[in-house]
Every structure is written in structure tokens, then in C-alpha cells.
mmCIF file of C-alpha atoms in Angstrom:
data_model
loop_
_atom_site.group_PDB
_atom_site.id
_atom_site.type_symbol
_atom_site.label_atom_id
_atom_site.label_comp_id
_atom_site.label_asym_id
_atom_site.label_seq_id
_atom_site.Cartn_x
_atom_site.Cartn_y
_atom_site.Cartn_z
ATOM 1 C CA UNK A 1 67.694 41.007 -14.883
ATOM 2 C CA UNK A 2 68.977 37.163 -14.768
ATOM 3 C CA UNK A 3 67.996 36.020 -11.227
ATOM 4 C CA UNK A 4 69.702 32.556 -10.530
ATOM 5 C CA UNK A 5 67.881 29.989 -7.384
ATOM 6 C CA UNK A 6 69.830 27.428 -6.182
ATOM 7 C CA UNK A 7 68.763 25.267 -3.281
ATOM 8 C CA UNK A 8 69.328 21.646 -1.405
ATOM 9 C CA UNK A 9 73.481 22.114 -1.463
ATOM 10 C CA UNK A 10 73.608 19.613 1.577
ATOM 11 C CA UNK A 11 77.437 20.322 2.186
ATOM 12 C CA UNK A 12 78.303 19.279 -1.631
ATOM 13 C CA UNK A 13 81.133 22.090 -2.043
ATOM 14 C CA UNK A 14 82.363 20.553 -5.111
ATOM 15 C CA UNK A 15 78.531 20.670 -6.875
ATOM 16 C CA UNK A 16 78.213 24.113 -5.717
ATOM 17 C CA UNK A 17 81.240 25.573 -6.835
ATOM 18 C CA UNK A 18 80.672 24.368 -10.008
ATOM 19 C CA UNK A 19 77.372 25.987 -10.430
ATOM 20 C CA UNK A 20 78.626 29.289 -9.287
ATOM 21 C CA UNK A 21 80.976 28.918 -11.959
ATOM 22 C CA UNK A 22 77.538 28.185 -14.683
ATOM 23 C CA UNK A 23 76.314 31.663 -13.180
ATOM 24 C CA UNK A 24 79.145 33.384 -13.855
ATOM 25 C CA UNK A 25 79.405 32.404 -17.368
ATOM 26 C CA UNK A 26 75.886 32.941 -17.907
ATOM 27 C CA UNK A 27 76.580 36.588 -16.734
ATOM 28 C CA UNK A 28 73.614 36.238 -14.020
ATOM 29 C CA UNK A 29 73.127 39.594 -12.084
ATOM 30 C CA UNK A 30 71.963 37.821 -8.792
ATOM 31 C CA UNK A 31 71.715 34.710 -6.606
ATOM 32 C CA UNK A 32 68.986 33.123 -4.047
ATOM 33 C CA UNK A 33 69.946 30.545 -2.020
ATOM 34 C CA UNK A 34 67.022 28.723 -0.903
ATOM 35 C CA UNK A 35 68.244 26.299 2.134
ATOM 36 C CA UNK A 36 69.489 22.992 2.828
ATOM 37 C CA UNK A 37 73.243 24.584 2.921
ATOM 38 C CA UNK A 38 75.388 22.177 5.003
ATOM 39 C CA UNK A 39 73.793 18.759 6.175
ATOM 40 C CA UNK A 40 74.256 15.340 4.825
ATOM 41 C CA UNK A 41 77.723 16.695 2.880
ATOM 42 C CA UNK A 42 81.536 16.316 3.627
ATOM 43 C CA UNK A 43 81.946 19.610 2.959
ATOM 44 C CA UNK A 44 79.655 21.525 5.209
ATOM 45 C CA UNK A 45 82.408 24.400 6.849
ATOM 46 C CA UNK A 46 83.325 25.168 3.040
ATOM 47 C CA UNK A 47 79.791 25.028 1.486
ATOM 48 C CA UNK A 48 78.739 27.682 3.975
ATOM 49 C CA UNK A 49 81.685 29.385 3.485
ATOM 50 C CA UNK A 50 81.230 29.747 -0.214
ATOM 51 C CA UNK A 51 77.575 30.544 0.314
ATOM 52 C CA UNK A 52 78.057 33.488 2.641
ATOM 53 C CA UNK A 53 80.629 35.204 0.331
ATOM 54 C CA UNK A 54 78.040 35.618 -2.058
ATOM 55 C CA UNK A 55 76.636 38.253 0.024
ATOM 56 C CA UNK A 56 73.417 37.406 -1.468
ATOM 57 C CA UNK A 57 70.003 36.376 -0.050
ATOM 58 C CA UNK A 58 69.713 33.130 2.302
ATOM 59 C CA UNK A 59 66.745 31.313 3.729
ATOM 60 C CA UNK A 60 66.638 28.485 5.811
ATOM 61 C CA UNK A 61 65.599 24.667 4.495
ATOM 62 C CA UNK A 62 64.284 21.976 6.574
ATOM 63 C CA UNK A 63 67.681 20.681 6.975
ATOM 64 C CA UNK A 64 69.394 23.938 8.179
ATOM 65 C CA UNK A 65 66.568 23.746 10.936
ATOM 66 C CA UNK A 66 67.816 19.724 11.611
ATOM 67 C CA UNK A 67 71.675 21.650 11.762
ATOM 68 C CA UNK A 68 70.299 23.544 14.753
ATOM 69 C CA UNK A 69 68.218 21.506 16.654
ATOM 70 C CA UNK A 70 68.282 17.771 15.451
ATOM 71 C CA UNK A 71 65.791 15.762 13.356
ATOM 72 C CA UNK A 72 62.531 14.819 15.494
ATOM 73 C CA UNK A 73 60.537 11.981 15.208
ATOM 74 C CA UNK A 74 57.932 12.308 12.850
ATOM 75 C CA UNK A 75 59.913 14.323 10.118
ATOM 76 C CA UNK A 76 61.768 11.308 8.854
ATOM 77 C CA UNK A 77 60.790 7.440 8.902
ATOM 78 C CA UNK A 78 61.125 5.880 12.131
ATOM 79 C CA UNK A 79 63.855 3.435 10.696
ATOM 80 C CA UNK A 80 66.178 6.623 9.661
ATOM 81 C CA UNK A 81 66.113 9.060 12.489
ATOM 82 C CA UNK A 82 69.021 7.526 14.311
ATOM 83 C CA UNK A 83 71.321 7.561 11.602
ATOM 84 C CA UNK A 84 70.218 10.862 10.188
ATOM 85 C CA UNK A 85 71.095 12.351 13.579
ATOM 86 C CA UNK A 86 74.418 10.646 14.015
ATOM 87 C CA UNK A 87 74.525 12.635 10.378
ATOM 88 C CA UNK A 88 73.622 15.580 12.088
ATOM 89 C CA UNK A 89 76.165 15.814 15.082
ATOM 90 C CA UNK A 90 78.763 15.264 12.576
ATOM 91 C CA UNK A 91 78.005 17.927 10.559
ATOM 92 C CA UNK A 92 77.524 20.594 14.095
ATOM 93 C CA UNK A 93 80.722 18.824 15.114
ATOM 94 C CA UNK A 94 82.464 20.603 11.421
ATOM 95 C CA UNK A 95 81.166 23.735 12.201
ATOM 96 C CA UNK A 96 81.951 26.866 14.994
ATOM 97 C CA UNK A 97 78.664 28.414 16.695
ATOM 98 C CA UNK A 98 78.577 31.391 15.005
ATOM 99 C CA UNK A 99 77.958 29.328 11.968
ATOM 100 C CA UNK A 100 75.560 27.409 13.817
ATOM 101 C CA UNK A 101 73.752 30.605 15.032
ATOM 102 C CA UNK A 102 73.854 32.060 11.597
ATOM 103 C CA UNK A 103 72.062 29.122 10.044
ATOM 104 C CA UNK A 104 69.513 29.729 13.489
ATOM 105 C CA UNK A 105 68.599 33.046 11.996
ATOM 106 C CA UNK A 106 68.111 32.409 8.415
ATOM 107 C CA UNK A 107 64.392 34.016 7.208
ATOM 108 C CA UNK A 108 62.106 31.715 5.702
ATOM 109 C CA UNK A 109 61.172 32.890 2.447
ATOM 110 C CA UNK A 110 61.811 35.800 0.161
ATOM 111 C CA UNK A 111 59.714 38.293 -1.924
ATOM 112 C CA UNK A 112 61.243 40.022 -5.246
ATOM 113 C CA UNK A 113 59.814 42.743 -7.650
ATOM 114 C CA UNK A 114 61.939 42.766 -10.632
ATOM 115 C CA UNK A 115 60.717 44.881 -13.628
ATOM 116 C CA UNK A 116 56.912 44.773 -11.822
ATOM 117 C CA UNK A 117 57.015 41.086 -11.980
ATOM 118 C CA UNK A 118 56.723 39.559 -8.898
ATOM 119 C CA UNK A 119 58.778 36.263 -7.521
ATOM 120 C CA UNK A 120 58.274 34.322 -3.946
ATOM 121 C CA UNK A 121 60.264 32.151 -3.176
ATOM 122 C CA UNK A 122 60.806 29.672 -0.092
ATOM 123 C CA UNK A 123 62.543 26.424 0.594
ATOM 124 C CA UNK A 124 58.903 23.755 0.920
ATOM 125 C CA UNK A 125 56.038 25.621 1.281
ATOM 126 C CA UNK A 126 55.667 29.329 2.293
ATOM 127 C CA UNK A 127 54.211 27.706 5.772
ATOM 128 C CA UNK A 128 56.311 24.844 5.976
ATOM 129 C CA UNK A 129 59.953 23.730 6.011
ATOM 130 C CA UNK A 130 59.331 20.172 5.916
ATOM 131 C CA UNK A 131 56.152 19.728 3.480
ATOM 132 C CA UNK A 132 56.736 17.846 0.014
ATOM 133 C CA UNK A 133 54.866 19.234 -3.049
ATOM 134 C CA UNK A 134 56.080 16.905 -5.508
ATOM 135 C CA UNK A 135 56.084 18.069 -9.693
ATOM 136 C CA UNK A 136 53.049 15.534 -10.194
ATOM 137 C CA UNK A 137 50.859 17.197 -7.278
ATOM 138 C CA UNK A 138 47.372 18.458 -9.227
ATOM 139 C CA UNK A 139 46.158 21.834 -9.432
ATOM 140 C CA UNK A 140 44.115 22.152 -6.247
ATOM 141 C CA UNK A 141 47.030 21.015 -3.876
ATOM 142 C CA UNK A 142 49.745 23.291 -5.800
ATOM 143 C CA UNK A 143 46.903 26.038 -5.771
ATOM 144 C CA UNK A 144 46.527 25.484 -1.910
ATOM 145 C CA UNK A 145 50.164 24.772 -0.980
ATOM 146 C CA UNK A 146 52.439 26.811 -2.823
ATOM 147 C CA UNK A 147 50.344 29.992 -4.171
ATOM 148 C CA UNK A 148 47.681 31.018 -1.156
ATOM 149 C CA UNK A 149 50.396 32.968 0.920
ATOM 150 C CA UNK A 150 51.283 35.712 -1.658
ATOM 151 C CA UNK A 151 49.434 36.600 -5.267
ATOM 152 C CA UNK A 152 52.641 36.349 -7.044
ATOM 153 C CA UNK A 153 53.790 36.153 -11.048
ATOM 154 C CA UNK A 154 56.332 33.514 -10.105
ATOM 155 C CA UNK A 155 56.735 30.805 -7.373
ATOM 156 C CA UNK A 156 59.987 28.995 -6.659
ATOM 157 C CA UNK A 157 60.823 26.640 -4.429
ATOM 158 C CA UNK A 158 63.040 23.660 -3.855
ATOM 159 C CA UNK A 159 63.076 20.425 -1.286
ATOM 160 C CA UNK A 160 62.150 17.667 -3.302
ATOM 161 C CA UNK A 161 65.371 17.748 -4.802
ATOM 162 C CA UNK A 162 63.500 17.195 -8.378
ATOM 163 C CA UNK A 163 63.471 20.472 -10.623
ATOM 164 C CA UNK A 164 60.273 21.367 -13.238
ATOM 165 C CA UNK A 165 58.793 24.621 -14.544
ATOM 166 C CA UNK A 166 55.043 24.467 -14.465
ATOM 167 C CA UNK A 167 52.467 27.296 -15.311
ATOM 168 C CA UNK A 168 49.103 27.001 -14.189
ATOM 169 C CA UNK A 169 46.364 29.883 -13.516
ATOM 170 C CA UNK A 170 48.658 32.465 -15.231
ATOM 171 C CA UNK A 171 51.433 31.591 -12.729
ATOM 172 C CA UNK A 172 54.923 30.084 -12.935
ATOM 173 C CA UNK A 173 56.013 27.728 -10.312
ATOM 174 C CA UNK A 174 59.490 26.451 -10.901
ATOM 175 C CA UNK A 175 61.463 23.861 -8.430
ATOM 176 C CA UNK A 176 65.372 24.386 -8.363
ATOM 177 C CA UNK A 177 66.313 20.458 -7.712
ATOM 178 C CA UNK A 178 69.384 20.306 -5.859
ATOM 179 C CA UNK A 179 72.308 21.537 -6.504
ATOM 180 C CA UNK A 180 74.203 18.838 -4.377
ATOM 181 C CA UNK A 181 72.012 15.915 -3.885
ATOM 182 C CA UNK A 182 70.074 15.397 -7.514
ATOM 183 C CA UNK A 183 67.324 12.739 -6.801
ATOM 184 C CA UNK A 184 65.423 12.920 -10.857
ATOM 185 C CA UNK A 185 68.361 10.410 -11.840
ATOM 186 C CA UNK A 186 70.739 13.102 -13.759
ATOM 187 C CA UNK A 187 73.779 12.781 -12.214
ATOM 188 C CA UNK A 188 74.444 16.499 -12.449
ATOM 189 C CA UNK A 189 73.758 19.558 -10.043
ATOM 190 C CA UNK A 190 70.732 21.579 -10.511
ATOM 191 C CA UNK A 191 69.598 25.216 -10.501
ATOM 192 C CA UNK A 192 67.077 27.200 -12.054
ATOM 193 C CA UNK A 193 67.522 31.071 -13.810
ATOM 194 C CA UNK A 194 64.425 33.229 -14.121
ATOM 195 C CA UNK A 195 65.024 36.241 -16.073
ATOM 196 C CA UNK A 196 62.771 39.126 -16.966
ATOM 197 C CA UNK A 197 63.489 41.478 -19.344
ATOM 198 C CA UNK A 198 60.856 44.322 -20.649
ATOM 199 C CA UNK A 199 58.028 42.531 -19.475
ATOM 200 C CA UNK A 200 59.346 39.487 -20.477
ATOM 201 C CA UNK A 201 59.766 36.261 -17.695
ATOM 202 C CA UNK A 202 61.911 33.675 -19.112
ATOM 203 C CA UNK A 203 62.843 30.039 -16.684
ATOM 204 C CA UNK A 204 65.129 27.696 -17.462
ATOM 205 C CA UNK A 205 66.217 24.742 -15.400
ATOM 206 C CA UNK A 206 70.207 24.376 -15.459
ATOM 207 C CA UNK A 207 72.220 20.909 -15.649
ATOM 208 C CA UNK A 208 75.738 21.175 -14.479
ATOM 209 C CA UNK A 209 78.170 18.477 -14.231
ATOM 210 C CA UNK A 210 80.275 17.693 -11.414
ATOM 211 C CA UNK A 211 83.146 15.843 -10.253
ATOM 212 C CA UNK A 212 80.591 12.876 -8.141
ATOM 213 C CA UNK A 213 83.680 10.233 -7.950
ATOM 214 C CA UNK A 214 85.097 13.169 -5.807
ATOM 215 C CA UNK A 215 82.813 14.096 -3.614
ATOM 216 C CA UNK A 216 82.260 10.243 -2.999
ATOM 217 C CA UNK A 217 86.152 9.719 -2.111
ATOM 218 C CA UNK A 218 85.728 12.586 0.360
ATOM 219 C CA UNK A 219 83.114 11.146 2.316
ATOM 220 C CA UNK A 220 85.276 8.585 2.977
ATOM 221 C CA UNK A 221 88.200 10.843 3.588
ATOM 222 C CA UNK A 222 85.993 12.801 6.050
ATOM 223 C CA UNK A 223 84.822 9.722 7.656
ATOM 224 C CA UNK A 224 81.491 10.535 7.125
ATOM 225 C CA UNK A 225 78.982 8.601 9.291
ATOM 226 C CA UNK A 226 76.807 7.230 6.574
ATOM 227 C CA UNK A 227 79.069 7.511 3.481
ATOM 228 C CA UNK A 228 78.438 4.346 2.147
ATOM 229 C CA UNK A 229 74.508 5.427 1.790
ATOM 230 C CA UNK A 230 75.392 8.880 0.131
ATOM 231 C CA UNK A 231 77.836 7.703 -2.582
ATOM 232 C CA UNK A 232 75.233 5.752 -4.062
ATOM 233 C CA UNK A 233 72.788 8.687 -4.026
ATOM 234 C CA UNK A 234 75.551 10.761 -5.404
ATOM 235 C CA UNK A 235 76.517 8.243 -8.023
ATOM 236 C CA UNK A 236 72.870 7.376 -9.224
ATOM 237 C CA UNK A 237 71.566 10.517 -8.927
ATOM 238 C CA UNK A 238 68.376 9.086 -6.574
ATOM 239 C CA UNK A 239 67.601 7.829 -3.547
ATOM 240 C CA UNK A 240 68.158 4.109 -3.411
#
């Protein structure tokens, strides 16, 4: 069984269809979306479009959450709430309510048994949508934060937008990146495969190229709110 995660789309349709075109030449058997589908993108309507003909499993991100209800003070520096929710009403404004209310309802993490080996996965933390766990935390805070909910084989997550595998204690814990918003400085979308086979667990984190020059020239086609801000990220592949 070949289990592909991909998380942090953030309304990159482009990015996204190109990794579900990786998957499907890498013959993967199933998909987990783990959140962040539609904000900060110029291509929210279609992003969550191509997600929900999957007819796979969803959970919600932090930003999924902001779709629904708006970013509050305290979740993002005082300087960037404004813009981020001018970001925001854009995005509700691309979508219909059902949409809206589907993105509402989205669980919050998911549990797998494949073969007897176990996988959680969530889009932070298993308590948090918002909490960063970075790839150099230590061993005590990824103990604390990403493994005391559930004795699992595997952990996956996403959020930080910067993917790793990691074992520690007998455990994997593997971070997706982003498939739309890359902040490690590869200018390429990001996704992780864990397959088990026999027994066998196998991860792999997956670099796909995209067409960025694209996706740039639509957020300026869209008239994106902040597109000035996101074609940098897009073209440098970090926050700048």
C-alpha cells in the first residue's frame, strides 16, 4: 500500500495538479489531504474543486479555519493581520457557501492501520491547528507535541510548509511541506509517500516542479490583494 500526504495547497491549482499527476505515475493507491486547501492562492474555487474529486480523506488546516471565520489577533503578527484578512475576504468572496460550509466541517486529524502499521496524521499538532513544530525542534518538544495524543508507528503532519523524515523513539514523523507554497527554498511543490509493504514502512519526501511564472501571472490576472508579496514567495521558494 503507497499512501501519498499532501498538505498546505493554499489555492495553488497549478502546484497541485501537478502533484496529482506525480501520484499517478507513481501508481499510489491513496491520498490524504492534510489542510490549508484554498487561502492565500488565485485559484481557490478550482483547488477545492480538484481536491474534493479525489473522494479521498480531508482535514482542516489552520488556514481553512481563517476561510471560515477570519484570522484573529494573536495568530499572525500584529503588522500582518489586516492584509491577511483583506486575503481572506477575497478568497470567501471566490467561493459559494456550500464550499464555505464544507471547509466548516472538515475533521481534524486522521488515524490509518495499513498492514498493522499504524499512521496519524493532522495538519499542526493533534491539539492544535495553529502550533509550529519546526524540523529542528528537540526530542522532548516533538515527544510532547506531536506523539502524546496517539501511540502510533508513524506521525505526519504538515504547516510549516518545510518537509523532513525524522525517526526518533522507534517512531517516524514525516512533514509533507507544501504542495503550493514551498518555504525550504526549492522552488518545487512538495508531498510525502509512505508505503508499507509486508511489514515494511518506507517514506520518501517528493519534489515536483511546477509552472511558478504561472501561477505568479495569475495573481495578477485575479487581482489578488497581496500579489506582489506572494510572487516572491512563489518565485524564491521562502518567505521574504
Amino acid at each position: 500500500m503507497k499512501i501519498a500526504f499532501i498538505s498546505d495547497i493554499h489555492g495553488n491549482a497549478s502546484a497541485l495538479a501537478a502533484v496529482l499527476h506525480d501520484t499517478r505515475s507513481k501508481s499510489v493507491d491513496q491520498i490524504c489531504v492534510l489542510g490549508d486547501l484554498c487561502y492565500r492562492g488565485p485559484a481557490p474555487k478550482r483547488s477545492l474543486h480538484l481536491i474534493r474529486a479525489l473522494q479521498s480523506r480531508v482535514i482542516k488546516g489552520n488556514a481553512d479555519e481563517w476561510v471560515v471565520r477570519g484570522v484573529r489577533r494573536g495568530e499572525v503578527r500584529e503588522d500582518a493581520i489586516e492584509m491577511m484578512n483583506v486575503e481572506r475576504d477575497w478568497t470567501v468572496s471566490q467561493l459559494d457557501q456550500e464550499e464555505i460550509d464544507y471547509l466548516h466541517n472538515l475533521p481534524t486529524e486522521l488515524h490509518l492501520n495499513v498492514e498493522g502499521v499504524s499512521i496519524s496524521a493532522f495538519h499542526a499538532t493533534p491539539g492544535s491547528l495553529f502550533e509550529t513544530v519546526p524540523p529542528d525542534a528537540d526530542d522532548a518538544a516533538m515527544r510532547q507535541k506531536l506523539m502524546s495524543a496517539a501511540d502510533t508507528d508513524v506521525y505526519v503532519y504538515g504547516h510549516i510548509h518545510k518537509p523532513f523524515v525524522r525517526y526518533m523513539h522507534g517512531k517516524i514523523i514525516v512533514n509533507t511541506g507544501s504542495v503550493g507554497l514551498p518555504f525550504d527554498g526549492m522552488t518545487k511543490a512538495s508531498y510525502a509517500i509512505v508505503q508499507v509493504e509486508q511489514g515494511r514502512v518506507g517514506t520518501s519526501i517528493e519534489r515536483v516542479p511546477f509552472a511558478a511564472e504561472d501561477v505568479i501571472r495569475e495573481y495578477e490576472e485575479v487581482r489578488y490583494p497581496n500579489a506582489q508579496t506572494m510572487a516572491r514567495i512563489i518565485r524564491n521558494g521562502r518567505v521574504m
